[in-house]
């Protein structure tokens, strides 16, 4: 039970909320009210408005973002499998005549690269760890098998595809018991944040390849500078959802106009190269979509800001 005691105050005495001077009367040195006219505050308010709009307009798609991202990530592997099955004879001829693969080894190589099972497992979230490992192996052996490992554009694009696969692995990571008691091991959260960091960094290499190749113009220079800033934000995890969303839009528009393989005649040799670049870019867009859905993880500026 509690009671209140009314103490009479002398007439004319003013009320003091801290009569004994216990409280700190010094002005606060912390965050002060924002100045609406400050350019920095205007940028912060504008970026906050963009983030809010992204959250609002992405709500209808948000339940489907993981499935969309996963499908887009493996779409380049599905296209590879379709290409191998429809061009089996041509693929064998190229491997045996130009890459000097022995008969039989070339057949096994093509069968390994037909990763329909692994791609399906990624989309359906079944045995994702094994599926991601298999697809990573395909990316590596393709580079050596087709002799493209020293091609800078191919190398940067495949680094981004690997980043997308790391995002898939992070999205599907589940806790496992220690294999050996007493041995140190990373927790699920620790492993997840390291894979997210690696995935974020690797995803941006596609845009670096875009900057390094092609003819320069004023529009390309502006797009490159803005894109590199967004890539840096993704890598360090600063406004990661906003910057990843921006890159999704930029890469999608660029992909449609630059890699429009459907407008090239079916017998033209450039058609297959454009189609390959188109589907690889879609895979990297899928990785960025997963980043928008999951966030940048613990090793990021965004996460550190929450602790202050």
PDB file of C-alpha atoms in Angstrom:
ATOM      1  CA  UNK A   1       0.000   0.000   0.000  1.00  0.00           C
ATOM      2  CA  UNK A   2       1.314   3.487  -0.824  1.00  0.00           C
ATOM      3  CA  UNK A   3       0.375   6.938   0.525  1.00  0.00           C
ATOM      4  CA  UNK A   4       0.989  10.515  -0.499  1.00  0.00           C
ATOM      5  CA  UNK A   5       2.077  13.205   1.994  1.00  0.00           C
ATOM      6  CA  UNK A   6       1.169  16.795   1.194  1.00  0.00           C
ATOM      7  CA  UNK A   7       3.783  19.263   2.467  1.00  0.00           C
ATOM      8  CA  UNK A   8       2.795  22.909   2.651  1.00  0.00           C
ATOM      9  CA  UNK A   9       5.045  25.218   0.595  1.00  0.00           C
ATOM     10  CA  UNK A  10       5.704  28.769   1.871  1.00  0.00           C
ATOM     11  CA  UNK A  11       3.621  31.368   0.102  1.00  0.00           C
ATOM     12  CA  UNK A  12       5.419  32.992  -2.805  1.00  0.00           C
ATOM     13  CA  UNK A  13       8.109  30.296  -3.050  1.00  0.00           C
ATOM     14  CA  UNK A  14       8.755  29.089  -6.575  1.00  0.00           C
ATOM     15  CA  UNK A  15       8.719  25.427  -7.470  1.00  0.00           C
ATOM     16  CA  UNK A  16      12.077  23.824  -8.285  1.00  0.00           C
ATOM     17  CA  UNK A  17      12.148  20.382  -9.938  1.00  0.00           C
ATOM     18  CA  UNK A  18      15.634  19.766  -8.517  1.00  0.00           C
ATOM     19  CA  UNK A  19      15.852  21.746  -5.216  1.00  0.00           C
ATOM     20  CA  UNK A  20      19.061  20.018  -4.019  1.00  0.00           C
ATOM     21  CA  UNK A  21      21.008  20.370  -7.292  1.00  0.00           C
ATOM     22  CA  UNK A  22      21.374  16.641  -7.786  1.00  0.00           C
ATOM     23  CA  UNK A  23      20.543  16.696 -11.503  1.00  0.00           C
ATOM     24  CA  UNK A  24      22.998  17.681 -14.206  1.00  0.00           C
ATOM     25  CA  UNK A  25      22.268  21.260 -15.228  1.00  0.00           C
ATOM     26  CA  UNK A  26      24.882  21.389 -18.004  1.00  0.00           C
ATOM     27  CA  UNK A  27      23.591  21.524 -21.567  1.00  0.00           C
ATOM     28  CA  UNK A  28      23.497  18.187 -23.371  1.00  0.00           C
ATOM     29  CA  UNK A  29      26.339  17.539 -25.795  1.00  0.00           C
ATOM     30  CA  UNK A  30      24.445  14.796 -27.596  1.00  0.00           C
ATOM     31  CA  UNK A  31      22.212  14.906 -30.670  1.00  0.00           C
ATOM     32  CA  UNK A  32      20.462  18.245 -31.136  1.00  0.00           C
ATOM     33  CA  UNK A  33      17.380  19.020 -33.151  1.00  0.00           C
ATOM     34  CA  UNK A  34      18.064  18.917 -36.866  1.00  0.00           C
ATOM     35  CA  UNK A  35      18.307  22.176 -38.760  1.00  0.00           C
ATOM     36  CA  UNK A  36      15.860  21.896 -41.673  1.00  0.00           C
ATOM     37  CA  UNK A  37      18.071  24.199 -43.773  1.00  0.00           C
ATOM     38  CA  UNK A  38      21.247  22.169 -43.236  1.00  0.00           C
ATOM     39  CA  UNK A  39      22.203  20.438 -46.550  1.00  0.00           C
ATOM     40  CA  UNK A  40      23.358  17.324 -44.672  1.00  0.00           C
ATOM     41  CA  UNK A  41      20.033  17.113 -42.849  1.00  0.00           C
ATOM     42  CA  UNK A  42      18.210  17.546 -46.148  1.00  0.00           C
ATOM     43  CA  UNK A  43      20.141  14.604 -47.602  1.00  0.00           C
ATOM     44  CA  UNK A  44      19.355  12.507 -44.521  1.00  0.00           C
ATOM     45  CA  UNK A  45      15.661  13.374 -44.718  1.00  0.00           C
ATOM     46  CA  UNK A  46      15.601  12.589 -48.447  1.00  0.00           C
ATOM     47  CA  UNK A  47      17.332   9.228 -47.985  1.00  0.00           C
ATOM     48  CA  UNK A  48      14.958   8.386 -45.126  1.00  0.00           C
ATOM     49  CA  UNK A  49      12.008   9.199 -47.380  1.00  0.00           C
ATOM     50  CA  UNK A  50      13.406   6.928 -50.083  1.00  0.00           C
ATOM     51  CA  UNK A  51      13.879   4.096 -47.564  1.00  0.00           C
ATOM     52  CA  UNK A  52      10.309   4.537 -46.330  1.00  0.00           C
ATOM     53  CA  UNK A  53       8.978   4.447 -49.898  1.00  0.00           C
ATOM     54  CA  UNK A  54      10.981   1.286 -50.626  1.00  0.00           C
ATOM     55  CA  UNK A  55       9.489  -0.339 -47.527  1.00  0.00           C
ATOM     56  CA  UNK A  56       5.955   0.746 -48.472  1.00  0.00           C
ATOM     57  CA  UNK A  57       5.984  -0.211 -52.144  1.00  0.00           C
ATOM     58  CA  UNK A  58       7.885  -3.451 -51.630  1.00  0.00           C
ATOM     59  CA  UNK A  59       5.372  -4.804 -49.095  1.00  0.00           C
ATOM     60  CA  UNK A  60       3.235  -6.678 -51.673  1.00  0.00           C
ATOM     61  CA  UNK A  61       6.385  -8.305 -53.106  1.00  0.00           C
ATOM     62  CA  UNK A  62       8.218  -8.869 -49.830  1.00  0.00           C
ATOM     63  CA  UNK A  63       6.805 -12.389 -49.146  1.00  0.00           C
ATOM     64  CA  UNK A  64       7.927 -13.418 -52.639  1.00  0.00           C
ATOM     65  CA  UNK A  65      11.365 -11.732 -52.696  1.00  0.00           C
ATOM     66  CA  UNK A  66      13.315 -14.790 -51.433  1.00  0.00           C
ATOM     67  CA  UNK A  67      11.804 -17.057 -54.098  1.00  0.00           C
ATOM     68  CA  UNK A  68      12.329 -14.440 -56.831  1.00  0.00           C
ATOM     69  CA  UNK A  69      15.924 -13.871 -55.759  1.00  0.00           C
ATOM     70  CA  UNK A  70      16.717 -17.581 -55.622  1.00  0.00           C
ATOM     71  CA  UNK A  71      15.216 -18.244 -59.037  1.00  0.00           C
ATOM     72  CA  UNK A  72      17.090 -15.364 -60.647  1.00  0.00           C
ATOM     73  CA  UNK A  73      20.381 -16.496 -59.103  1.00  0.00           C
ATOM     74  CA  UNK A  74      20.149 -19.962 -60.675  1.00  0.00           C
ATOM     75  CA  UNK A  75      18.646 -18.805 -63.970  1.00  0.00           C
ATOM     76  CA  UNK A  76      22.108 -18.602 -65.565  1.00  0.00           C
ATOM     77  CA  UNK A  77      22.723 -22.247 -64.616  1.00  0.00           C
ATOM     78  CA  UNK A  78      19.351 -23.227 -66.070  1.00  0.00           C
ATOM     79  CA  UNK A  79      20.218 -21.415 -69.291  1.00  0.00           C
ATOM     80  CA  UNK A  80      23.573 -23.216 -69.377  1.00  0.00           C
ATOM     81  CA  UNK A  81      21.833 -26.572 -68.967  1.00  0.00           C
ATOM     82  CA  UNK A  82      19.388 -25.764 -71.780  1.00  0.00           C
ATOM     83  CA  UNK A  83      22.248 -24.637 -74.010  1.00  0.00           C
ATOM     84  CA  UNK A  84      24.185 -27.860 -73.393  1.00  0.00           C
ATOM     85  CA  UNK A  85      21.169 -30.070 -74.077  1.00  0.00           C
ATOM     86  CA  UNK A  86      20.178 -28.251 -77.291  1.00  0.00           C
ATOM     87  CA  UNK A  87      23.746 -27.853 -78.582  1.00  0.00           C
ATOM     88  CA  UNK A  88      25.217 -31.135 -77.354  1.00  0.00           C
ATOM     89  CA  UNK A  89      27.028 -31.959 -80.581  1.00  0.00           C
ATOM     90  CA  UNK A  90      28.465 -28.470 -81.021  1.00  0.00           C
ATOM     91  CA  UNK A  91      29.638 -28.397 -77.410  1.00  0.00           C
ATOM     92  CA  UNK A  92      31.407 -31.741 -77.778  1.00  0.00           C
ATOM     93  CA  UNK A  93      33.055 -30.626 -81.016  1.00  0.00           C
ATOM     94  CA  UNK A  94      34.357 -27.422 -79.395  1.00  0.00           C
ATOM     95  CA  UNK A  95      35.721 -29.191 -76.319  1.00  0.00           C
ATOM     96  CA  UNK A  96      37.419 -31.938 -78.311  1.00  0.00           C
ATOM     97  CA  UNK A  97      38.784 -29.862 -81.209  1.00  0.00           C
ATOM     98  CA  UNK A  98      39.627 -26.568 -79.525  1.00  0.00           C
ATOM     99  CA  UNK A  99      40.072 -27.485 -75.850  1.00  0.00           C
ATOM    100  CA  UNK A 100      41.620 -30.909 -76.638  1.00  0.00           C
ATOM    101  CA  UNK A 101      39.377 -32.842 -74.244  1.00  0.00           C
ATOM    102  CA  UNK A 102      39.654 -36.637 -74.711  1.00  0.00           C
ATOM    103  CA  UNK A 103      36.543 -38.481 -75.826  1.00  0.00           C
ATOM    104  CA  UNK A 104      34.505 -39.357 -72.743  1.00  0.00           C
ATOM    105  CA  UNK A 105      36.037 -36.634 -70.586  1.00  0.00           C
ATOM    106  CA  UNK A 106      34.196 -34.052 -72.679  1.00  0.00           C
ATOM    107  CA  UNK A 107      30.943 -35.938 -72.115  1.00  0.00           C
ATOM    108  CA  UNK A 108      31.473 -36.056 -68.350  1.00  0.00           C
ATOM    109  CA  UNK A 109      32.374 -32.357 -68.323  1.00  0.00           C
ATOM    110  CA  UNK A 110      29.116 -31.408 -70.037  1.00  0.00           C
ATOM    111  CA  UNK A 111      27.054 -33.652 -67.769  1.00  0.00           C
ATOM    112  CA  UNK A 112      28.614 -32.043 -64.689  1.00  0.00           C
ATOM    113  CA  UNK A 113      27.719 -28.608 -66.038  1.00  0.00           C
ATOM    114  CA  UNK A 114      24.071 -29.611 -66.443  1.00  0.00           C
ATOM    115  CA  UNK A 115      23.140 -28.613 -62.891  1.00  0.00           C
ATOM    116  CA  UNK A 116      19.360 -28.957 -63.106  1.00  0.00           C
ATOM    117  CA  UNK A 117      19.186 -30.828 -59.796  1.00  0.00           C
ATOM    118  CA  UNK A 118      21.335 -28.294 -57.947  1.00  0.00           C
ATOM    119  CA  UNK A 119      19.398 -25.355 -59.395  1.00  0.00           C
ATOM    120  CA  UNK A 120      16.095 -26.952 -58.420  1.00  0.00           C
ATOM    121  CA  UNK A 121      17.371 -27.585 -54.909  1.00  0.00           C
ATOM    122  CA  UNK A 122      18.291 -23.904 -54.502  1.00  0.00           C
ATOM    123  CA  UNK A 123      14.847 -22.735 -55.641  1.00  0.00           C
ATOM    124  CA  UNK A 124      13.002 -25.228 -53.406  1.00  0.00           C
ATOM    125  CA  UNK A 125      15.394 -24.694 -50.434  1.00  0.00           C
ATOM    126  CA  UNK A 126      16.255 -28.371 -50.188  1.00  0.00           C
ATOM    127  CA  UNK A 127      19.798 -29.405 -49.244  1.00  0.00           C
ATOM    128  CA  UNK A 128      20.871 -25.862 -50.081  1.00  0.00           C
ATOM    129  CA  UNK A 129      24.403 -26.252 -48.734  1.00  0.00           C
ATOM    130  CA  UNK A 130      25.161 -29.140 -51.089  1.00  0.00           C
ATOM    131  CA  UNK A 131      23.413 -27.415 -54.004  1.00  0.00           C
ATOM    132  CA  UNK A 132      25.407 -24.199 -53.511  1.00  0.00           C
ATOM    133  CA  UNK A 133      28.657 -26.189 -53.263  1.00  0.00           C
ATOM    134  CA  UNK A 134      27.812 -27.972 -56.523  1.00  0.00           C
ATOM    135  CA  UNK A 135      27.008 -24.732 -58.344  1.00  0.00           C
ATOM    136  CA  UNK A 136      30.213 -23.143 -57.047  1.00  0.00           C
ATOM    137  CA  UNK A 137      32.114 -26.099 -58.477  1.00  0.00           C
ATOM    138  CA  UNK A 138      30.421 -25.581 -61.844  1.00  0.00           C
ATOM    139  CA  UNK A 139      31.451 -21.902 -61.915  1.00  0.00           C
ATOM    140  CA  UNK A 140      35.070 -22.849 -61.268  1.00  0.00           C
ATOM    141  CA  UNK A 141      35.380 -25.745 -63.719  1.00  0.00           C
ATOM    142  CA  UNK A 142      33.654 -23.742 -66.471  1.00  0.00           C
ATOM    143  CA  UNK A 143      36.354 -21.105 -66.222  1.00  0.00           C
ATOM    144  CA  UNK A 144      39.115 -23.676 -66.658  1.00  0.00           C
ATOM    145  CA  UNK A 145      37.248 -25.946 -69.075  1.00  0.00           C
ATOM    146  CA  UNK A 146      36.359 -23.222 -71.565  1.00  0.00           C
ATOM    147  CA  UNK A 147      39.646 -21.372 -71.089  1.00  0.00           C
ATOM    148  CA  UNK A 148      38.016 -18.187 -69.817  1.00  0.00           C
ATOM    149  CA  UNK A 149      39.663 -18.013 -66.400  1.00  0.00           C
ATOM    150  CA  UNK A 150      42.013 -15.222 -67.565  1.00  0.00           C
ATOM    151  CA  UNK A 151      39.266 -13.216 -69.272  1.00  0.00           C
ATOM    152  CA  UNK A 152      38.750 -10.209 -66.962  1.00  0.00           C
ATOM    153  CA  UNK A 153      35.086  -9.703 -67.818  1.00  0.00           C
ATOM    154  CA  UNK A 154      34.282 -13.391 -67.315  1.00  0.00           C
ATOM    155  CA  UNK A 155      36.271 -13.444 -64.058  1.00  0.00           C
ATOM    156  CA  UNK A 156      34.490 -10.396 -62.564  1.00  0.00           C
ATOM    157  CA  UNK A 157      31.056 -11.626 -63.608  1.00  0.00           C
ATOM    158  CA  UNK A 158      31.633 -15.019 -62.050  1.00  0.00           C
ATOM    159  CA  UNK A 159      32.846 -13.443 -58.827  1.00  0.00           C
ATOM    160  CA  UNK A 160      29.465 -11.697 -58.669  1.00  0.00           C
ATOM    161  CA  UNK A 161      27.656 -14.978 -59.368  1.00  0.00           C
ATOM    162  CA  UNK A 162      29.596 -16.536 -56.478  1.00  0.00           C
ATOM    163  CA  UNK A 163      28.481 -13.605 -54.326  1.00  0.00           C
ATOM    164  CA  UNK A 164      24.880 -14.396 -55.221  1.00  0.00           C
ATOM    165  CA  UNK A 165      25.397 -18.030 -54.211  1.00  0.00           C
ATOM    166  CA  UNK A 166      26.836 -16.856 -50.886  1.00  0.00           C
ATOM    167  CA  UNK A 167      23.645 -14.835 -50.370  1.00  0.00           C
ATOM    168  CA  UNK A 168      21.607 -17.992 -51.006  1.00  0.00           C
ATOM    169  CA  UNK A 169      23.719 -19.876 -48.481  1.00  0.00           C
ATOM    170  CA  UNK A 170      23.259 -17.095 -45.897  1.00  0.00           C
ATOM    171  CA  UNK A 171      19.505 -17.058 -46.464  1.00  0.00           C
ATOM    172  CA  UNK A 172      19.247 -20.808 -45.878  1.00  0.00           C
ATOM    173  CA  UNK A 173      21.754 -21.177 -43.056  1.00  0.00           C
ATOM    174  CA  UNK A 174      20.523 -23.392 -40.240  1.00  0.00           C
ATOM    175  CA  UNK A 175      22.189 -24.289 -36.972  1.00  0.00           C
ATOM    176  CA  UNK A 176      24.096 -27.539 -36.821  1.00  0.00           C
ATOM    177  CA  UNK A 177      25.471 -29.412 -33.887  1.00  0.00           C
ATOM    178  CA  UNK A 178      29.206 -29.425 -33.330  1.00  0.00           C
ATOM    179  CA  UNK A 179      30.905 -32.305 -35.031  1.00  0.00           C
ATOM    180  CA  UNK A 180      33.470 -32.678 -32.266  1.00  0.00           C
ATOM    181  CA  UNK A 181      32.798 -31.657 -28.705  1.00  0.00           C
ATOM    182  CA  UNK A 182      35.303 -29.222 -27.243  1.00  0.00           C
ATOM    183  CA  UNK A 183      36.536 -27.864 -30.584  1.00  0.00           C
ATOM    184  CA  UNK A 184      35.812 -24.189 -31.265  1.00  0.00           C
ATOM    185  CA  UNK A 185      33.254 -23.501 -33.947  1.00  0.00           C
ATOM    186  CA  UNK A 186      31.401 -20.505 -35.276  1.00  0.00           C
ATOM    187  CA  UNK A 187      27.787 -20.024 -34.270  1.00  0.00           C
ATOM    188  CA  UNK A 188      25.058 -19.773 -36.883  1.00  0.00           C
ATOM    189  CA  UNK A 189      24.891 -15.995 -36.546  1.00  0.00           C
ATOM    190  CA  UNK A 190      28.680 -15.655 -36.876  1.00  0.00           C
ATOM    191  CA  UNK A 191      28.795 -17.802 -40.008  1.00  0.00           C
ATOM    192  CA  UNK A 192      25.813 -16.000 -41.472  1.00  0.00           C
ATOM    193  CA  UNK A 193      27.276 -12.527 -41.054  1.00  0.00           C
ATOM    194  CA  UNK A 194      30.614 -13.541 -42.599  1.00  0.00           C
ATOM    195  CA  UNK A 195      28.916 -15.097 -45.621  1.00  0.00           C
ATOM    196  CA  UNK A 196      26.723 -11.998 -45.970  1.00  0.00           C
ATOM    197  CA  UNK A 197      29.815  -9.795 -45.913  1.00  0.00           C
ATOM    198  CA  UNK A 198      31.554 -11.933 -48.552  1.00  0.00           C
ATOM    199  CA  UNK A 199      28.384 -12.011 -50.670  1.00  0.00           C
ATOM    200  CA  UNK A 200      27.966  -8.218 -50.520  1.00  0.00           C
ATOM    201  CA  UNK A 201      31.550  -7.593 -51.587  1.00  0.00           C
ATOM    202  CA  UNK A 202      31.516 -10.132 -54.424  1.00  0.00           C
ATOM    203  CA  UNK A 203      28.190  -8.941 -55.829  1.00  0.00           C
ATOM    204  CA  UNK A 204      29.595  -5.555 -56.832  1.00  0.00           C
ATOM    205  CA  UNK A 205      32.295  -6.958 -59.127  1.00  0.00           C
ATOM    206  CA  UNK A 206      29.853  -7.128 -62.058  1.00  0.00           C
ATOM    207  CA  UNK A 207      29.510  -3.357 -61.985  1.00  0.00           C
ATOM    208  CA  UNK A 208      33.295  -2.988 -61.817  1.00  0.00           C
ATOM    209  CA  UNK A 209      33.458  -5.020 -65.023  1.00  0.00           C
ATOM    210  CA  UNK A 210      30.932  -2.656 -66.604  1.00  0.00           C
ATOM    211  CA  UNK A 211      33.107   0.332 -65.653  1.00  0.00           C
ATOM    212  CA  UNK A 212      36.274  -1.202 -67.089  1.00  0.00           C
ATOM    213  CA  UNK A 213      34.881  -2.214 -70.475  1.00  0.00           C
ATOM    214  CA  UNK A 214      33.058  -0.478 -73.295  1.00  0.00           C
ATOM    215  CA  UNK A 215      33.236   2.947 -74.908  1.00  0.00           C
ATOM    216  CA  UNK A 216      33.107   6.003 -72.704  1.00  0.00           C
ATOM    217  CA  UNK A 217      30.571   8.796 -72.940  1.00  0.00           C
ATOM    218  CA  UNK A 218      29.198  11.454 -70.609  1.00  0.00           C
ATOM    219  CA  UNK A 219      26.177   9.335 -69.704  1.00  0.00           C
ATOM    220  CA  UNK A 220      28.336   6.288 -69.089  1.00  0.00           C
ATOM    221  CA  UNK A 221      30.707   8.311 -66.904  1.00  0.00           C
ATOM    222  CA  UNK A 222      27.847   9.670 -64.759  1.00  0.00           C
ATOM    223  CA  UNK A 223      26.271   6.224 -64.432  1.00  0.00           C
ATOM    224  CA  UNK A 224      29.641   4.712 -63.524  1.00  0.00           C
ATOM    225  CA  UNK A 225      30.295   7.252 -60.760  1.00  0.00           C
ATOM    226  CA  UNK A 226      26.806   6.895 -59.264  1.00  0.00           C
ATOM    227  CA  UNK A 227      26.963   3.106 -59.567  1.00  0.00           C
ATOM    228  CA  UNK A 228      30.380   2.914 -57.931  1.00  0.00           C
ATOM    229  CA  UNK A 229      29.093   4.961 -55.002  1.00  0.00           C
ATOM    230  CA  UNK A 230      26.155   2.563 -54.640  1.00  0.00           C
ATOM    231  CA  UNK A 231      28.548  -0.413 -54.893  1.00  0.00           C
ATOM    232  CA  UNK A 232      30.708   1.041 -52.127  1.00  0.00           C
ATOM    233  CA  UNK A 233      27.612   1.484 -49.951  1.00  0.00           C
ATOM    234  CA  UNK A 234      26.632  -2.147 -50.555  1.00  0.00           C
ATOM    235  CA  UNK A 235      30.152  -3.373 -49.738  1.00  0.00           C
ATOM    236  CA  UNK A 236      30.374  -1.553 -46.388  1.00  0.00           C
ATOM    237  CA  UNK A 237      26.685  -2.088 -45.597  1.00  0.00           C
ATOM    238  CA  UNK A 238      25.703   1.595 -45.427  1.00  0.00           C
ATOM    239  CA  UNK A 239      22.090   2.191 -46.458  1.00  0.00           C
ATOM    240  CA  UNK A 240      22.479  -1.278 -47.932  1.00  0.00           C
ATOM    241  CA  UNK A 241      18.822  -1.902 -48.780  1.00  0.00           C
ATOM    242  CA  UNK A 242      18.525   1.461 -50.532  1.00  0.00           C
ATOM    243  CA  UNK A 243      21.753   1.080 -52.511  1.00  0.00           C
ATOM    244  CA  UNK A 244      20.982  -2.563 -53.419  1.00  0.00           C
ATOM    245  CA  UNK A 245      17.517  -1.525 -54.653  1.00  0.00           C
ATOM    246  CA  UNK A 246      19.120   1.200 -56.747  1.00  0.00           C
ATOM    247  CA  UNK A 247      21.541  -1.303 -58.305  1.00  0.00           C
ATOM    248  CA  UNK A 248      18.668  -3.715 -59.019  1.00  0.00           C
ATOM    249  CA  UNK A 249      16.927  -0.995 -61.061  1.00  0.00           C
ATOM    250  CA  UNK A 250      20.095   0.177 -62.819  1.00  0.00           C
ATOM    251  CA  UNK A 251      21.289  -3.326 -63.734  1.00  0.00           C
ATOM    252  CA  UNK A 252      17.810  -4.417 -64.866  1.00  0.00           C
ATOM    253  CA  UNK A 253      17.444  -1.441 -67.215  1.00  0.00           C
ATOM    254  CA  UNK A 254      21.014  -1.820 -68.474  1.00  0.00           C
ATOM    255  CA  UNK A 255      20.497  -5.547 -69.028  1.00  0.00           C
ATOM    256  CA  UNK A 256      17.409  -5.065 -71.176  1.00  0.00           C
ATOM    257  CA  UNK A 257      19.000  -2.451 -73.432  1.00  0.00           C
ATOM    258  CA  UNK A 258      22.620  -3.691 -73.586  1.00  0.00           C
ATOM    259  CA  UNK A 259      22.104  -7.467 -73.646  1.00  0.00           C
ATOM    260  CA  UNK A 260      18.996  -7.635 -75.849  1.00  0.00           C
ATOM    261  CA  UNK A 261      19.876 -10.998 -77.390  1.00  0.00           C
ATOM    262  CA  UNK A 262      16.297 -11.506 -78.639  1.00  0.00           C
ATOM    263  CA  UNK A 263      16.804  -8.698 -81.184  1.00  0.00           C
ATOM    264  CA  UNK A 264      19.797 -10.466 -82.778  1.00  0.00           C
ATOM    265  CA  UNK A 265      19.276 -13.041 -85.517  1.00  0.00           C
ATOM    266  CA  UNK A 266      19.476 -16.636 -84.309  1.00  0.00           C
ATOM    267  CA  UNK A 267      22.421 -17.402 -86.600  1.00  0.00           C
ATOM    268  CA  UNK A 268      24.474 -14.392 -85.514  1.00  0.00           C
ATOM    269  CA  UNK A 269      27.488 -15.406 -83.346  1.00  0.00           C
ATOM    270  CA  UNK A 270      26.919 -12.493 -80.953  1.00  0.00           C
ATOM    271  CA  UNK A 271      23.512 -13.848 -79.928  1.00  0.00           C
ATOM    272  CA  UNK A 272      24.914 -16.534 -77.595  1.00  0.00           C
ATOM    273  CA  UNK A 273      27.325 -14.101 -75.949  1.00  0.00           C
ATOM    274  CA  UNK A 274      24.562 -11.571 -75.328  1.00  0.00           C
ATOM    275  CA  UNK A 275      22.291 -14.279 -73.950  1.00  0.00           C
ATOM    276  CA  UNK A 276      25.049 -15.481 -71.605  1.00  0.00           C
ATOM    277  CA  UNK A 277      25.653 -11.937 -70.303  1.00  0.00           C
ATOM    278  CA  UNK A 278      21.905 -11.342 -69.958  1.00  0.00           C
ATOM    279  CA  UNK A 279      21.264 -14.353 -67.742  1.00  0.00           C
ATOM    280  CA  UNK A 280      24.407 -13.822 -65.684  1.00  0.00           C
ATOM    281  CA  UNK A 281      23.284 -10.277 -64.951  1.00  0.00           C
ATOM    282  CA  UNK A 282      19.883 -11.627 -63.902  1.00  0.00           C
ATOM    283  CA  UNK A 283      21.643 -13.932 -61.445  1.00  0.00           C
ATOM    284  CA  UNK A 284      23.456 -11.007 -59.855  1.00  0.00           C
ATOM    285  CA  UNK A 285      20.203  -9.036 -59.670  1.00  0.00           C
ATOM    286  CA  UNK A 286      18.787 -12.019 -57.790  1.00  0.00           C
ATOM    287  CA  UNK A 287      21.609 -11.778 -55.253  1.00  0.00           C
ATOM    288  CA  UNK A 288      20.895  -8.076 -54.749  1.00  0.00           C
ATOM    289  CA  UNK A 289      17.193  -8.856 -54.249  1.00  0.00           C
ATOM    290  CA  UNK A 290      18.129 -11.297 -51.481  1.00  0.00           C
ATOM    291  CA  UNK A 291      20.259  -8.537 -49.935  1.00  0.00           C
ATOM    292  CA  UNK A 292      17.259  -6.173 -50.004  1.00  0.00           C
ATOM    293  CA  UNK A 293      15.181  -8.849 -48.290  1.00  0.00           C
ATOM    294  CA  UNK A 294      17.708  -9.965 -45.641  1.00  0.00           C
ATOM    295  CA  UNK A 295      19.607  -6.777 -44.935  1.00  0.00           C
ATOM    296  CA  UNK A 296      23.403  -6.427 -44.796  1.00  0.00           C
ATOM    297  CA  UNK A 297      24.003  -8.531 -41.676  1.00  0.00           C
ATOM    298  CA  UNK A 298      26.047  -7.928 -38.547  1.00  0.00           C
ATOM    299  CA  UNK A 299      29.293  -6.815 -40.234  1.00  0.00           C
ATOM    300  CA  UNK A 300      27.908  -3.587 -41.689  1.00  0.00           C
ATOM    301  CA  UNK A 301      27.643   0.117 -40.960  1.00  0.00           C
ATOM    302  CA  UNK A 302      23.837  -0.155 -40.784  1.00  0.00           C
ATOM    303  CA  UNK A 303      24.037  -2.761 -38.027  1.00  0.00           C
ATOM    304  CA  UNK A 304      26.683  -0.856 -36.075  1.00  0.00           C
ATOM    305  CA  UNK A 305      24.543   2.285 -36.141  1.00  0.00           C
ATOM    306  CA  UNK A 306      21.791   0.402 -34.309  1.00  0.00           C
ATOM    307  CA  UNK A 307      24.118  -0.053 -31.344  1.00  0.00           C
ATOM    308  CA  UNK A 308      24.702   3.672 -30.891  1.00  0.00           C
TER     309      UNK A 308
END
